[in-house]
PDB file of C-alpha atoms in Angstrom:
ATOM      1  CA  UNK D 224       5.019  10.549   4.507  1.00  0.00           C
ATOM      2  CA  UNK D 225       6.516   9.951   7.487  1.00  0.00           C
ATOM      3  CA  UNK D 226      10.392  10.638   6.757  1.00  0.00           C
ATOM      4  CA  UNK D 227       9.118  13.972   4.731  1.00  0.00           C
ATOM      5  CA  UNK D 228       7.249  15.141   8.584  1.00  0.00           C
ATOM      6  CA  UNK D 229      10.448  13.974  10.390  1.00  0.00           C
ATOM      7  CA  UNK D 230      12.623  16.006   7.808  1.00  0.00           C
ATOM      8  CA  UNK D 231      10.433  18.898   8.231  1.00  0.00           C
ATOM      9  CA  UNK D 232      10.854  19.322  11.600  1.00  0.00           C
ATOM     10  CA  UNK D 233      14.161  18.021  12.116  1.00  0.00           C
ATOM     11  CA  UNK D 234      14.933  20.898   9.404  1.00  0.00           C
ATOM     12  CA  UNK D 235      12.659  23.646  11.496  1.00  0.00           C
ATOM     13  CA  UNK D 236      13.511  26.293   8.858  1.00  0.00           C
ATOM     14  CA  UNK D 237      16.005  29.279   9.326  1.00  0.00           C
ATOM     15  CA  UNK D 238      13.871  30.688  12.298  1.00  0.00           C
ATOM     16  CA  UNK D 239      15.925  29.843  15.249  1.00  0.00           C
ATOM     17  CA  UNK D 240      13.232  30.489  17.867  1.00  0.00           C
ATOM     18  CA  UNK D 241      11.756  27.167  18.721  1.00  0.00           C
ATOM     19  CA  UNK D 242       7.785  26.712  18.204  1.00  0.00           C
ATOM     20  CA  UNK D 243       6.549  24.585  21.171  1.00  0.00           C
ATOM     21  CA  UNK D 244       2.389  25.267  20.846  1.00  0.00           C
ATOM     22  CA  UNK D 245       0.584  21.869  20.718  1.00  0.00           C
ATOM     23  CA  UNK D 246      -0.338  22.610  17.081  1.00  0.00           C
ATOM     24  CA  UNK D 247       3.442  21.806  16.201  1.00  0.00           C
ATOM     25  CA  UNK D 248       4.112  19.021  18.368  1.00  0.00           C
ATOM     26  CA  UNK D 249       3.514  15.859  17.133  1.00  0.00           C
ATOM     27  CA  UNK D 250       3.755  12.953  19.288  1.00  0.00           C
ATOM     28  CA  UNK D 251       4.104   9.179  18.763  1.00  0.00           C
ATOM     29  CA  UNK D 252       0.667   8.712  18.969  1.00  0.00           C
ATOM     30  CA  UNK D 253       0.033  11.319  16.085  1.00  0.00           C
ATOM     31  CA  UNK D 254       2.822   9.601  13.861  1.00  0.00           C
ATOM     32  CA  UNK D 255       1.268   5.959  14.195  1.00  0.00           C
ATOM     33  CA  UNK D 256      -2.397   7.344  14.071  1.00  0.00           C
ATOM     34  CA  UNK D 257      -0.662   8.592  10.564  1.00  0.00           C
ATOM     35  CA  UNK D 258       0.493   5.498   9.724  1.00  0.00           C
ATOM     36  CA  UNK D 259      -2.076   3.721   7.395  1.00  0.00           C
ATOM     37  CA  UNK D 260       0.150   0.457   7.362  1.00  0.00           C
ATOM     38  CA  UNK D 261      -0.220  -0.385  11.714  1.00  0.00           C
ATOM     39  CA  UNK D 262      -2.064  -3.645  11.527  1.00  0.00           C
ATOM     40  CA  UNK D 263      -4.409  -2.087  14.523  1.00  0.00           C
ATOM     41  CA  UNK D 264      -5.320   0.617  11.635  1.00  0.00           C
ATOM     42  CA  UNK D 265      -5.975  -1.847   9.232  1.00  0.00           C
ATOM     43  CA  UNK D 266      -8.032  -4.043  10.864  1.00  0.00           C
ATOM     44  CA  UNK D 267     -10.123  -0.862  11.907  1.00  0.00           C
ATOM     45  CA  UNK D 268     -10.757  -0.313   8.551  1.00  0.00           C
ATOM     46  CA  UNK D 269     -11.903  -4.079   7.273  1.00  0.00           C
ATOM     47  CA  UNK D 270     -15.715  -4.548   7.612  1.00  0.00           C
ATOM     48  CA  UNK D 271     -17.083  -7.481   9.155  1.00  0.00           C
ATOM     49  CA  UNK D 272     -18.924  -9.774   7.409  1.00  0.00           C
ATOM     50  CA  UNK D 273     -21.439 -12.594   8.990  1.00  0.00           C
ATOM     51  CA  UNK D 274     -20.093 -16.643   9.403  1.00  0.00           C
ATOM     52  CA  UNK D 275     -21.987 -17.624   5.906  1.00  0.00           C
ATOM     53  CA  UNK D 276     -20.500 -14.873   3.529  1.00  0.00           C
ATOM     54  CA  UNK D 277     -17.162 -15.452   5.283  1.00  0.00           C
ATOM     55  CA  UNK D 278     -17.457 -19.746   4.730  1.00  0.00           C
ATOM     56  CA  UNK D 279     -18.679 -18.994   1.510  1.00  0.00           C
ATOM     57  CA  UNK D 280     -15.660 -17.019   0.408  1.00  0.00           C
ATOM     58  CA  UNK D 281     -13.083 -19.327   1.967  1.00  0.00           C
ATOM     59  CA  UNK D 282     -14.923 -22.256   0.127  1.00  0.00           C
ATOM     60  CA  UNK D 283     -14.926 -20.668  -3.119  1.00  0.00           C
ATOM     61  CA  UNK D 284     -10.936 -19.411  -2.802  1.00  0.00           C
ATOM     62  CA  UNK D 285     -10.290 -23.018  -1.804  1.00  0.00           C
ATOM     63  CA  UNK D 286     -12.027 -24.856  -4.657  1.00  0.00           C
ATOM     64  CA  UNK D 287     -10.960 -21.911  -6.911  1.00  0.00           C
ATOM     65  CA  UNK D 288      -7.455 -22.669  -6.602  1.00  0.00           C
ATOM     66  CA  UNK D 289      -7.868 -26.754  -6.796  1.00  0.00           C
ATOM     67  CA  UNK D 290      -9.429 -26.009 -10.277  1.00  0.00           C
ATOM     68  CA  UNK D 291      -6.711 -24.098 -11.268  1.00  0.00           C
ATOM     69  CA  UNK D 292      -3.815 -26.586 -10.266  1.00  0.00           C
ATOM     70  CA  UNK D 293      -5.948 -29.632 -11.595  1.00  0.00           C
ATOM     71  CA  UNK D 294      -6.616 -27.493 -14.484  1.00  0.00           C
ATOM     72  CA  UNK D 295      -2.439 -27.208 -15.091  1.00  0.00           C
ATOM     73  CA  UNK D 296      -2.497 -31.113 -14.101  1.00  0.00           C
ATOM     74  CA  UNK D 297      -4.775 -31.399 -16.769  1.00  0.00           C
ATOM     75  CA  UNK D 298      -2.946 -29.689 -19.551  1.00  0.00           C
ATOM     76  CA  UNK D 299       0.053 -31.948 -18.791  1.00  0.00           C
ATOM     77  CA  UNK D 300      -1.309 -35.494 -18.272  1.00  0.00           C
ATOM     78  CA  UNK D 301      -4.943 -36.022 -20.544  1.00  0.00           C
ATOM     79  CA  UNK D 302      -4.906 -38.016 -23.532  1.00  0.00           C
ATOM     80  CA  UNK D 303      -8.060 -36.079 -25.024  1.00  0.00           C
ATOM     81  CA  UNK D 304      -7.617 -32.317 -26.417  1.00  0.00           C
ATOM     82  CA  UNK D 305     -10.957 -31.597 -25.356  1.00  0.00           C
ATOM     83  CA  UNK D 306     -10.295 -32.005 -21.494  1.00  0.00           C
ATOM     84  CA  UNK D 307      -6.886 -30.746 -22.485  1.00  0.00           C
ATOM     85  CA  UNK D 308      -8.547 -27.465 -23.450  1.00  0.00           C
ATOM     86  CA  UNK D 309     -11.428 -28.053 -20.453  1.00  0.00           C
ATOM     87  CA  UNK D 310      -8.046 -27.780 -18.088  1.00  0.00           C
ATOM     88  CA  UNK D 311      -7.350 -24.281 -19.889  1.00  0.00           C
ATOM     89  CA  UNK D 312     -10.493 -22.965 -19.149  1.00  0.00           C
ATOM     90  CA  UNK D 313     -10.341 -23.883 -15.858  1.00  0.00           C
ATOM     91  CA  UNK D 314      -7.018 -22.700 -15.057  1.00  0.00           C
ATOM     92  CA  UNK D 315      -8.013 -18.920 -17.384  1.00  0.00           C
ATOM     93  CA  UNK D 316     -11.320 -18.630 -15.542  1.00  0.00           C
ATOM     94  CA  UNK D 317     -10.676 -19.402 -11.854  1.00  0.00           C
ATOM     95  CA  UNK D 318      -7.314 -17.023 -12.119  1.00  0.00           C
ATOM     96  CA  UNK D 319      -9.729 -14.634 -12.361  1.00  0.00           C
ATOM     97  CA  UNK D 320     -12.516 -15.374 -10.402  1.00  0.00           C
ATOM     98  CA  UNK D 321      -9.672 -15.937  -7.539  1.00  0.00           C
ATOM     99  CA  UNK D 322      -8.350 -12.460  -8.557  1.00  0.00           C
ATOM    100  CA  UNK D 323     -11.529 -10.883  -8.398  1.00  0.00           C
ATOM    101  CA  UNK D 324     -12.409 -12.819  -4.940  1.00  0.00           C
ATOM    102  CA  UNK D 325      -9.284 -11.772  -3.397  1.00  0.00           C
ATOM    103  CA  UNK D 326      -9.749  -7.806  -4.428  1.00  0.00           C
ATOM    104  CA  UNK D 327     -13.146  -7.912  -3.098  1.00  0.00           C
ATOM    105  CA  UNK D 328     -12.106  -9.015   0.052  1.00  0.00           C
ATOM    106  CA  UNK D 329      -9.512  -6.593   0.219  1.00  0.00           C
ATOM    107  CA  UNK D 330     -11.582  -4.769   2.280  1.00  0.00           C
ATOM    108  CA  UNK D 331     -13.513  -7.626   4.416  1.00  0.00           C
ATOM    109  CA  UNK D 332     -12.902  -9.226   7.669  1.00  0.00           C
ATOM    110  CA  UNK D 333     -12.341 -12.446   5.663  1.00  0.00           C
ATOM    111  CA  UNK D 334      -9.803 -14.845   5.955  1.00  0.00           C
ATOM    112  CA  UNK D 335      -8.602 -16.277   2.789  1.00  0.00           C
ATOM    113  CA  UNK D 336      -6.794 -19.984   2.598  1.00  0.00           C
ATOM    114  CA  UNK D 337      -3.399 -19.624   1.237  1.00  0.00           C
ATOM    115  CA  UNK D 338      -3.498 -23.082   0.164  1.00  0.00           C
ATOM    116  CA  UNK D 339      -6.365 -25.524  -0.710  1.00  0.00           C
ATOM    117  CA  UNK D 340      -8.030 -27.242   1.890  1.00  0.00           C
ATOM    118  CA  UNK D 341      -6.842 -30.996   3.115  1.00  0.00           C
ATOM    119  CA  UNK D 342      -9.913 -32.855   1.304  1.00  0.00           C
ATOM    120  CA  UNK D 343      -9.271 -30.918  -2.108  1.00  0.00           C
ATOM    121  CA  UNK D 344      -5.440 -32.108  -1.447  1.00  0.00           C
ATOM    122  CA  UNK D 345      -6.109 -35.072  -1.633  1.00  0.00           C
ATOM    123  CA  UNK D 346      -8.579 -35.431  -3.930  1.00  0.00           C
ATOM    124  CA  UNK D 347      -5.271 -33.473  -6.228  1.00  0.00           C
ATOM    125  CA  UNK D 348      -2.897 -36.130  -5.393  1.00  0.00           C
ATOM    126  CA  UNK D 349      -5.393 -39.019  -6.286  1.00  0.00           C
ATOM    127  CA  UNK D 350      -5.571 -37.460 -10.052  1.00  0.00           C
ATOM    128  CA  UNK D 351      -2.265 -36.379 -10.036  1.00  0.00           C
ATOM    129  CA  UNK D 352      -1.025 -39.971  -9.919  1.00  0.00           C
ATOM    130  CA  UNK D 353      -3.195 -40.995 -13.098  1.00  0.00           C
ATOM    131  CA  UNK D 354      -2.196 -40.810 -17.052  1.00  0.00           C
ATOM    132  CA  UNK D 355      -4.442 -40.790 -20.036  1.00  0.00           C
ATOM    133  CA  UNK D 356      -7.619 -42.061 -20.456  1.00  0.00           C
ATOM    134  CA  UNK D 357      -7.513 -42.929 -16.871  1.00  0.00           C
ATOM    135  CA  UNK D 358      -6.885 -39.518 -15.836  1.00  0.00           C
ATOM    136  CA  UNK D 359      -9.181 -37.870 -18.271  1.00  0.00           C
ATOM    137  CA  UNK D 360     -12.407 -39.999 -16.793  1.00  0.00           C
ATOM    138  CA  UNK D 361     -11.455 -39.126 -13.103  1.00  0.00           C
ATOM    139  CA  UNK D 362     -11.072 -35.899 -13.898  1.00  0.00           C
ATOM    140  CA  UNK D 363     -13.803 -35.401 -15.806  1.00  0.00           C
ATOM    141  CA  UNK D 364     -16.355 -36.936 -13.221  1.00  0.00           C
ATOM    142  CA  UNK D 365     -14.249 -35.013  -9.995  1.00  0.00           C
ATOM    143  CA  UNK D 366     -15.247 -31.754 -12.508  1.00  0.00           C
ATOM    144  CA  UNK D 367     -18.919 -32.741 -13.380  1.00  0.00           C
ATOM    145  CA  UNK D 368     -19.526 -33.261  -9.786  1.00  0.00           C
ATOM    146  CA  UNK D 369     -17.490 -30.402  -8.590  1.00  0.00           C
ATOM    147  CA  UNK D 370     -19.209 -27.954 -10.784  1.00  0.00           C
ATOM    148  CA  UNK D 371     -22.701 -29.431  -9.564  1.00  0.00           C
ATOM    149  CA  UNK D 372     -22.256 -28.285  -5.719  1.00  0.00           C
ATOM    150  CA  UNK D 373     -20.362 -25.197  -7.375  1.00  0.00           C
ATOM    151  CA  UNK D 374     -23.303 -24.429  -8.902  1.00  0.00           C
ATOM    152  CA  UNK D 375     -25.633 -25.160  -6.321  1.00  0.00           C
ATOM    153  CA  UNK D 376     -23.340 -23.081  -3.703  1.00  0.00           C
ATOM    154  CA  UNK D 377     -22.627 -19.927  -5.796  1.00  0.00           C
ATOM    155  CA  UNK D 378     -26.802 -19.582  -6.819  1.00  0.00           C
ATOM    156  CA  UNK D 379     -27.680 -19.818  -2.954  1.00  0.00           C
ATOM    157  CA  UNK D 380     -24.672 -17.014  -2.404  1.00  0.00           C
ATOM    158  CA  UNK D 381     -25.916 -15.278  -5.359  1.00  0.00           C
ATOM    159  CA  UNK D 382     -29.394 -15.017  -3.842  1.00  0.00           C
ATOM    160  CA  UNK D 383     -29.182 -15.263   0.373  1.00  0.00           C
ATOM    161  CA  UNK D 384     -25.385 -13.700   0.958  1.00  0.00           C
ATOM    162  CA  UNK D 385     -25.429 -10.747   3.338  1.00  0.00           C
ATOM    163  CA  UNK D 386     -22.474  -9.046   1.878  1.00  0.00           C
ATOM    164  CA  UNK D 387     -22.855  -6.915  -0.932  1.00  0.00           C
ATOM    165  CA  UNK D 388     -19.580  -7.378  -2.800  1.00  0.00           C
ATOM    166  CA  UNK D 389     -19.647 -11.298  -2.155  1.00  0.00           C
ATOM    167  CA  UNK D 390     -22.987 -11.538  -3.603  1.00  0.00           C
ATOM    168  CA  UNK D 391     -22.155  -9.976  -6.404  1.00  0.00           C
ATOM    169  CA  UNK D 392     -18.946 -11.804  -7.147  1.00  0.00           C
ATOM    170  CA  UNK D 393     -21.449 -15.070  -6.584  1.00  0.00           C
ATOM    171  CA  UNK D 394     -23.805 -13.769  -9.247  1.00  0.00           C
ATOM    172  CA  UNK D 395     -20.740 -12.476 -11.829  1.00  0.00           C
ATOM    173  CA  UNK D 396     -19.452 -16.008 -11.270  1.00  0.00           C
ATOM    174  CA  UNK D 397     -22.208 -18.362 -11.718  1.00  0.00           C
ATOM    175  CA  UNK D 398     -23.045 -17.821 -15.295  1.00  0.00           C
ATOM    176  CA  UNK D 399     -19.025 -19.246 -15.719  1.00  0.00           C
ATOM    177  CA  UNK D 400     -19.428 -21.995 -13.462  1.00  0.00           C
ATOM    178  CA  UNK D 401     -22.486 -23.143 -15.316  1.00  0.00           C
ATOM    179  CA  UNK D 402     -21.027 -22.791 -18.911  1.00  0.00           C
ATOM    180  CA  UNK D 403     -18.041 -25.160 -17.202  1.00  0.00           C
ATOM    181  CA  UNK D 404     -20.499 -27.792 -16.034  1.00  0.00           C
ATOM    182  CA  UNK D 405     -22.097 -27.640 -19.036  1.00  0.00           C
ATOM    183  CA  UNK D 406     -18.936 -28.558 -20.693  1.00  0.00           C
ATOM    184  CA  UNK D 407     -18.026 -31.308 -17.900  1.00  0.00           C
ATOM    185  CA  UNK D 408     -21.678 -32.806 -18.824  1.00  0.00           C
ATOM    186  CA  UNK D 409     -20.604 -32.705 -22.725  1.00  0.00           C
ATOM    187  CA  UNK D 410     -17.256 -34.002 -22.335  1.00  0.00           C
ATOM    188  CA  UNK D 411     -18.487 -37.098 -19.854  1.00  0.00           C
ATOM    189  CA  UNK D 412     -21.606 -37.647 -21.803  1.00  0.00           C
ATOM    190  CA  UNK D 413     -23.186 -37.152 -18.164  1.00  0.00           C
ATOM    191  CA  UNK D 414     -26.120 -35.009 -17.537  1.00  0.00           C
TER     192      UNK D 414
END
């Protein structure tokens, strides 16, 4: 949009006689009000959300990524099909829950993680260092209790979050978090 204004009145037409009103003038400040990309113009536009809404999506990108890398880690190293397949779920379902996180925060003064956090990292390389049967019992316990505070965490979101959008990515979201505990609880014979 920019180049096609600069052409325009680089070009000026075929009327030589120069218009110099303040309608046809358009200053710097006109061009970079224009400019939806500025990072002052998009931060304008991002609505703030309160500390809890804010901690509760960071939390939920965080853990939503660990379950998708243990979920590959899964695929790869368990001796049982059935948390074989549990890893699939988790790494089809929190690809998009994380998808539909980060598009609702599109438009949110909300900081995302790029990365999980330290505690999840290491809780990643623990597992990752296990094979088999070994592996599939830590895993299976690090999901059964994951999915518990999940749970818990995305039904208080679902029913106190300030925000709108968040609470209604909370409440889309639980009813899949549940259906994987109650797999984690099946799998580990844990209830």
């Amino acid at each position: 949009m920019l180049f096609s204004i600069c052409l325009f009145l680089s070009c000026g037409g075929n009327d030589s006689s120069a218009d110099t009103s303040k309608d046809s003038v358009i200053n710097k400040d006109t061009i970079n009000a224009m400019r939806a990309d500025t990072p002052a113009s998009v931060n304008k536009m991002k609505k703030t959300v309160d500390k809890d809404a804010s901690e509760f999506a960071s939390k939920a990108a965080s853990g939503g990524m660990m379950e998708v890398e243990l979920g590959r880690i899964a695929q790869q190293k368990a001796a049982s099909q059935r948390v074989k397949d549990f890893g699939a779920m988790m790494v089809q379902d929190h690809t998009a829950a994380n998808d539909d996180l980060k598009s609702r925060v599109s438009s949110l003064d909300v900081a995302l993680p790029s990365m999980v956090n330290d505690e999840d990292k290491k809780e990643m390389d623990k597992l990752s260092k296990k094979y088999g049967k070994d592996f599939d019992k830590a895993y299976m316990n690090m999901m059964l209790d994951d999915h518990k505070k999940d749970v818990a965490e995305f039904r208080k979101a679902a029913d106190k979050c300030t925000e709108p959008s968040l609470k209604d990515f909370a409440s889309k979201t639980l009813p899949v978090l549940e259906k994987h505990l109650d797999s984690a609880k099946a799998i580990t014979g844990k209830h």
